[in-house]
Amino acid sequence: MNFCPRCGKEEKLIDGLCLDCFRTTNVLAEFKGKLMQCSICKRWFSKGSWKGFEEAIQDGIKHKGLLIDADVTDHGNHFTIKYSIDYKGNILGGELEIHASVKRNACENCSRTRGGYYEIMIQLRGDWKKPYEFADWVGTSKIEEKKEGVDLYVIKFAEGSKLVGFLKKRFK
């Protein structure tokens, strides 16, 4: 059995140190992200896009090894992250406390929705039993019911194009 050169314990070594000495000399994980939340839809900004809370927090964790699990608890003015990391075949756990202010801002979709912005208008004509089920697939800034049918004002052109393609296939 190997012994730790720092404290003398005889046990399995990680990078030449016992588990206790390894933990005191190495930082396994730390939070390096900035917290920004959309004030309207409550999604979180991380790595260039708006995401769910847990995914955004995990994106902000800088760690050694492979992050296996991260459980986040929101305490209002701070967050607790309990994590597990696979470091060179050793499963190590720990806890992070984040005391960071959360910047609140409207995301691009919510800002555009509130401003009535759209890149494509889809006109659904005829008798539609559920015209709004298709509007849920894409981000719409406005939906107008008319006597001829329904107009969907879609925020992103790409999403509107996909919806038009689907409707063409389904209803010919």
PDB file of C-alpha atoms in Angstrom:
ATOM      1  CA  MET A   1       0.000   0.000   0.000  1.00  0.00           C
ATOM      2  CA  ASN A   2       1.246   3.501  -0.819  1.00  0.00           C
ATOM      3  CA  PHE A   3       1.601   6.249   1.729  1.00  0.00           C
ATOM      4  CA  CYS A   4       0.910   9.974   1.382  1.00  0.00           C
ATOM      5  CA  PRO A   5       4.168  11.998   1.358  1.00  0.00           C
ATOM      6  CA  ARG A   6       2.369  14.940   2.944  1.00  0.00           C
ATOM      7  CA  CYS A   7       0.680  13.374   5.986  1.00  0.00           C
ATOM      8  CA  GLY A   8       1.950   9.784   6.034  1.00  0.00           C
ATOM      9  CA  LYS A   9      -1.426   8.006   5.747  1.00  0.00           C
ATOM     10  CA  GLU A  10      -1.385   4.636   4.073  1.00  0.00           C
ATOM     11  CA  GLU A  11      -4.235   4.513   1.594  1.00  0.00           C
ATOM     12  CA  LYS A  12      -5.054   4.781  -2.108  1.00  0.00           C
ATOM     13  CA  LEU A  13      -3.405   7.868  -3.591  1.00  0.00           C
ATOM     14  CA  ILE A  14      -4.836  10.395  -6.028  1.00  0.00           C
ATOM     15  CA  ASP A  15      -2.102  12.301  -7.905  1.00  0.00           C
ATOM     16  CA  GLY A  16       0.377  11.109  -5.259  1.00  0.00           C
ATOM     17  CA  LEU A  17      -1.699  12.308  -2.251  1.00  0.00           C
ATOM     18  CA  CYS A  18      -4.263  10.762   0.088  1.00  0.00           C
ATOM     19  CA  LEU A  19      -7.869  11.880  -0.364  1.00  0.00           C
ATOM     20  CA  ASP A  20      -7.737  14.435   2.484  1.00  0.00           C
ATOM     21  CA  CYS A  21      -4.486  16.039   1.284  1.00  0.00           C
ATOM     22  CA  PHE A  22      -5.710  15.977  -2.325  1.00  0.00           C
ATOM     23  CA  ARG A  23      -8.882  17.873  -1.337  1.00  0.00           C
ATOM     24  CA  THR A  24      -6.944  20.507   0.636  1.00  0.00           C
ATOM     25  CA  THR A  25      -4.473  21.211  -2.180  1.00  0.00           C
ATOM     26  CA  ASN A  26      -6.804  20.934  -5.207  1.00  0.00           C
ATOM     27  CA  VAL A  27      -9.976  22.763  -6.156  1.00  0.00           C
ATOM     28  CA  LEU A  28     -12.244  20.229  -7.838  1.00  0.00           C
ATOM     29  CA  ALA A  29     -14.957  22.670  -8.841  1.00  0.00           C
ATOM     30  CA  GLU A  30     -15.739  26.354  -8.703  1.00  0.00           C
ATOM     31  CA  PHE A  31     -18.444  28.549 -10.161  1.00  0.00           C
ATOM     32  CA  LYS A  32     -17.131  30.961 -12.800  1.00  0.00           C
ATOM     33  CA  GLY A  33     -20.361  31.889 -14.559  1.00  0.00           C
ATOM     34  CA  LYS A  34     -22.376  35.079 -14.438  1.00  0.00           C
ATOM     35  CA  LEU A  35     -26.049  34.822 -13.621  1.00  0.00           C
ATOM     36  CA  MET A  36     -28.511  36.574 -15.930  1.00  0.00           C
ATOM     37  CA  GLN A  37     -32.217  35.762 -16.025  1.00  0.00           C
ATOM     38  CA  CYS A  38     -34.942  36.898 -18.401  1.00  0.00           C
ATOM     39  CA  SER A  39     -37.362  38.975 -16.365  1.00  0.00           C
ATOM     40  CA  ILE A  40     -40.305  37.789 -18.487  1.00  0.00           C
ATOM     41  CA  CYS A  41     -39.922  34.075 -19.348  1.00  0.00           C
ATOM     42  CA  LYS A  42     -37.512  33.329 -16.435  1.00  0.00           C
ATOM     43  CA  ARG A  43     -34.960  31.460 -18.617  1.00  0.00           C
ATOM     44  CA  TRP A  44     -31.244  31.837 -17.834  1.00  0.00           C
ATOM     45  CA  PHE A  45     -28.456  33.044 -20.147  1.00  0.00           C
ATOM     46  CA  SER A  46     -25.383  30.854 -20.489  1.00  0.00           C
ATOM     47  CA  LYS A  47     -22.808  30.277 -23.218  1.00  0.00           C
ATOM     48  CA  GLY A  48     -24.600  32.418 -25.801  1.00  0.00           C
ATOM     49  CA  SER A  49     -28.162  31.112 -25.419  1.00  0.00           C
ATOM     50  CA  TRP A  50     -31.133  31.117 -23.044  1.00  0.00           C
ATOM     51  CA  LYS A  51     -31.576  27.874 -21.095  1.00  0.00           C
ATOM     52  CA  GLY A  52     -33.163  26.266 -18.082  1.00  0.00           C
ATOM     53  CA  PHE A  53     -31.801  27.085 -14.612  1.00  0.00           C
ATOM     54  CA  GLU A  54     -29.924  23.842 -13.886  1.00  0.00           C
ATOM     55  CA  GLU A  55     -28.296  23.732 -17.321  1.00  0.00           C
ATOM     56  CA  ALA A  56     -27.119  27.354 -17.000  1.00  0.00           C
ATOM     57  CA  ILE A  57     -25.661  26.690 -13.544  1.00  0.00           C
ATOM     58  CA  GLN A  58     -23.866  23.552 -14.767  1.00  0.00           C
ATOM     59  CA  ASP A  59     -22.410  25.563 -17.663  1.00  0.00           C
ATOM     60  CA  GLY A  60     -20.891  27.976 -15.127  1.00  0.00           C
ATOM     61  CA  ILE A  61     -19.131  25.275 -13.088  1.00  0.00           C
ATOM     62  CA  LYS A  62     -15.449  24.918 -13.938  1.00  0.00           C
ATOM     63  CA  HIS A  63     -14.200  21.524 -12.790  1.00  0.00           C
ATOM     64  CA  LYS A  64     -11.450  18.951 -12.983  1.00  0.00           C
ATOM     65  CA  GLY A  65     -12.428  15.585 -14.388  1.00  0.00           C
ATOM     66  CA  LEU A  66     -15.916  14.689 -15.592  1.00  0.00           C
ATOM     67  CA  LEU A  67     -18.948  16.305 -13.954  1.00  0.00           C
ATOM     68  CA  ILE A  68     -21.339  13.432 -13.227  1.00  0.00           C
ATOM     69  CA  ASP A  69     -24.080  15.190 -11.311  1.00  0.00           C
ATOM     70  CA  ALA A  70     -24.898  18.648 -10.016  1.00  0.00           C
ATOM     71  CA  ASP A  71     -27.932  19.293  -7.847  1.00  0.00           C
ATOM     72  CA  VAL A  72     -28.767  22.987  -7.413  1.00  0.00           C
ATOM     73  CA  THR A  73     -30.798  24.446  -4.564  1.00  0.00           C
ATOM     74  CA  ASP A  74     -32.022  28.043  -4.767  1.00  0.00           C
ATOM     75  CA  HIS A  75     -32.085  29.835  -1.398  1.00  0.00           C
ATOM     76  CA  GLY A  76     -33.250  33.199  -2.748  1.00  0.00           C
ATOM     77  CA  ASN A  77     -30.094  35.248  -2.268  1.00  0.00           C
ATOM     78  CA  HIS A  78     -27.647  32.392  -2.843  1.00  0.00           C
ATOM     79  CA  PHE A  79     -27.409  28.934  -4.424  1.00  0.00           C
ATOM     80  CA  THR A  80     -26.012  25.626  -3.187  1.00  0.00           C
ATOM     81  CA  ILE A  81     -24.603  23.136  -5.683  1.00  0.00           C
ATOM     82  CA  LYS A  82     -23.910  19.559  -4.603  1.00  0.00           C
ATOM     83  CA  TYR A  83     -21.793  17.833  -7.215  1.00  0.00           C
ATOM     84  CA  SER A  84     -20.100  14.554  -8.079  1.00  0.00           C
ATOM     85  CA  ILE A  85     -16.989  14.403 -10.251  1.00  0.00           C
ATOM     86  CA  ASP A  86     -15.166  11.456 -11.759  1.00  0.00           C
ATOM     87  CA  TYR A  87     -11.501  12.385 -11.403  1.00  0.00           C
ATOM     88  CA  LYS A  88      -9.167   9.729 -12.794  1.00  0.00           C
ATOM     89  CA  GLY A  89     -11.529   6.908 -11.846  1.00  0.00           C
ATOM     90  CA  ASN A  90     -12.299   8.308  -8.380  1.00  0.00           C
ATOM     91  CA  ILE A  91     -15.820   9.553  -7.689  1.00  0.00           C
ATOM     92  CA  LEU A  92     -15.462  12.673  -5.566  1.00  0.00           C
ATOM     93  CA  GLY A  93     -18.273  14.821  -4.239  1.00  0.00           C
ATOM     94  CA  GLY A  94     -18.446  18.310  -2.902  1.00  0.00           C
ATOM     95  CA  GLU A  95     -20.548  21.382  -2.363  1.00  0.00           C
ATOM     96  CA  LEU A  96     -20.360  24.918  -3.701  1.00  0.00           C
ATOM     97  CA  GLU A  97     -22.012  28.004  -2.265  1.00  0.00           C
ATOM     98  CA  ILE A  98     -22.708  30.785  -4.764  1.00  0.00           C
ATOM     99  CA  HIS A  99     -23.377  34.264  -3.457  1.00  0.00           C
ATOM    100  CA  ALA A 100     -23.901  36.193  -6.678  1.00  0.00           C
ATOM    101  CA  SER A 101     -26.316  38.844  -7.753  1.00  0.00           C
ATOM    102  CA  VAL A 102     -28.637  37.898 -10.577  1.00  0.00           C
ATOM    103  CA  LYS A 103     -28.878  40.389 -13.425  1.00  0.00           C
ATOM    104  CA  ARG A 104     -32.399  40.576 -14.821  1.00  0.00           C
ATOM    105  CA  ASN A 105     -32.934  41.460 -18.458  1.00  0.00           C
ATOM    106  CA  ALA A 106     -35.440  40.575 -21.186  1.00  0.00           C
ATOM    107  CA  CYS A 107     -34.236  37.887 -23.597  1.00  0.00           C
ATOM    108  CA  GLU A 108     -34.325  38.534 -27.326  1.00  0.00           C
ATOM    109  CA  ASN A 109     -37.528  36.522 -27.901  1.00  0.00           C
ATOM    110  CA  CYS A 110     -39.436  38.191 -25.066  1.00  0.00           C
ATOM    111  CA  SER A 111     -38.230  41.630 -26.132  1.00  0.00           C
ATOM    112  CA  ARG A 112     -39.332  40.980 -29.693  1.00  0.00           C
ATOM    113  CA  THR A 113     -42.671  39.546 -28.577  1.00  0.00           C
ATOM    114  CA  ARG A 114     -43.426  42.584 -26.437  1.00  0.00           C
ATOM    115  CA  GLY A 115     -42.448  44.893 -29.294  1.00  0.00           C
ATOM    116  CA  GLY A 116     -44.650  43.102 -31.841  1.00  0.00           C
ATOM    117  CA  TYR A 117     -41.611  42.152 -33.974  1.00  0.00           C
ATOM    118  CA  TYR A 118     -41.954  39.393 -36.533  1.00  0.00           C
ATOM    119  CA  GLU A 119     -39.925  38.063 -39.448  1.00  0.00           C
ATOM    120  CA  ILE A 120     -42.646  36.007 -41.126  1.00  0.00           C
ATOM    121  CA  MET A 121     -46.428  36.082 -41.182  1.00  0.00           C
ATOM    122  CA  ILE A 122     -48.253  32.818 -41.804  1.00  0.00           C
ATOM    123  CA  GLN A 123     -51.827  33.084 -42.986  1.00  0.00           C
ATOM    124  CA  LEU A 124     -53.907  30.015 -42.201  1.00  0.00           C
ATOM    125  CA  ARG A 125     -57.108  30.125 -44.245  1.00  0.00           C
ATOM    126  CA  GLY A 126     -60.164  27.943 -44.054  1.00  0.00           C
ATOM    127  CA  ASP A 127     -61.895  26.323 -41.109  1.00  0.00           C
ATOM    128  CA  TRP A 128     -59.298  25.656 -38.397  1.00  0.00           C
ATOM    129  CA  LYS A 129     -60.518  23.753 -35.348  1.00  0.00           C
ATOM    130  CA  LYS A 130     -57.325  24.343 -33.362  1.00  0.00           C
ATOM    131  CA  PRO A 131     -55.376  27.203 -34.939  1.00  0.00           C
ATOM    132  CA  TYR A 132     -53.398  27.875 -31.783  1.00  0.00           C
ATOM    133  CA  GLU A 133     -51.844  24.406 -31.479  1.00  0.00           C
ATOM    134  CA  PHE A 134     -49.459  25.350 -34.303  1.00  0.00           C
ATOM    135  CA  ALA A 135     -48.637  28.698 -32.719  1.00  0.00           C
ATOM    136  CA  ASP A 136     -47.275  26.863 -29.663  1.00  0.00           C
ATOM    137  CA  TRP A 137     -44.529  25.285 -31.792  1.00  0.00           C
ATOM    138  CA  VAL A 138     -42.957  28.603 -32.699  1.00  0.00           C
ATOM    139  CA  GLY A 139     -42.444  31.935 -30.984  1.00  0.00           C
ATOM    140  CA  THR A 140     -45.242  34.246 -32.063  1.00  0.00           C
ATOM    141  CA  SER A 141     -45.469  37.935 -31.303  1.00  0.00           C
ATOM    142  CA  LYS A 142     -49.116  38.192 -32.293  1.00  0.00           C
ATOM    143  CA  ILE A 143     -52.029  35.992 -33.381  1.00  0.00           C
ATOM    144  CA  GLU A 144     -54.942  37.578 -35.215  1.00  0.00           C
ATOM    145  CA  GLU A 145     -58.242  35.814 -35.789  1.00  0.00           C
ATOM    146  CA  LYS A 146     -60.015  37.006 -38.915  1.00  0.00           C
ATOM    147  CA  LYS A 147     -63.160  35.909 -40.663  1.00  0.00           C
ATOM    148  CA  GLU A 148     -61.000  34.271 -43.375  1.00  0.00           C
ATOM    149  CA  GLY A 149     -58.793  32.365 -40.900  1.00  0.00           C
ATOM    150  CA  VAL A 150     -55.835  33.065 -38.626  1.00  0.00           C
ATOM    151  CA  ASP A 151     -52.642  35.116 -39.062  1.00  0.00           C
ATOM    152  CA  LEU A 152     -49.577  34.015 -37.077  1.00  0.00           C
ATOM    153  CA  TYR A 153     -46.775  36.568 -36.691  1.00  0.00           C
ATOM    154  CA  VAL A 154     -43.669  34.419 -36.127  1.00  0.00           C
ATOM    155  CA  ILE A 155     -40.579  35.973 -34.520  1.00  0.00           C
ATOM    156  CA  LYS A 156     -37.927  33.867 -36.293  1.00  0.00           C
ATOM    157  CA  PHE A 157     -37.958  33.145 -40.020  1.00  0.00           C
ATOM    158  CA  ALA A 158     -36.418  29.684 -39.628  1.00  0.00           C
ATOM    159  CA  GLU A 159     -39.118  28.541 -37.193  1.00  0.00           C
ATOM    160  CA  GLY A 160     -41.847  29.899 -39.441  1.00  0.00           C
ATOM    161  CA  SER A 161     -40.379  28.111 -42.464  1.00  0.00           C
ATOM    162  CA  LYS A 162     -40.338  24.792 -40.579  1.00  0.00           C
ATOM    163  CA  LEU A 163     -43.975  25.286 -39.582  1.00  0.00           C
ATOM    164  CA  VAL A 164     -44.985  26.100 -43.182  1.00  0.00           C
ATOM    165  CA  GLY A 165     -43.195  22.945 -44.395  1.00  0.00           C
ATOM    166  CA  PHE A 166     -45.015  20.831 -41.806  1.00  0.00           C
ATOM    167  CA  LEU A 167     -48.392  22.338 -42.666  1.00  0.00           C
ATOM    168  CA  LYS A 168     -47.827  21.769 -46.400  1.00  0.00           C
ATOM    169  CA  LYS A 169     -47.081  18.073 -45.785  1.00  0.00           C
ATOM    170  CA  ARG A 170     -49.941  17.546 -43.352  1.00  0.00           C
ATOM    171  CA  PHE A 171     -52.697  19.455 -45.165  1.00  0.00           C
ATOM    172  CA  LYS A 172     -51.346  19.413 -48.747  1.00  0.00           C
TER     173      LYS A 172
END
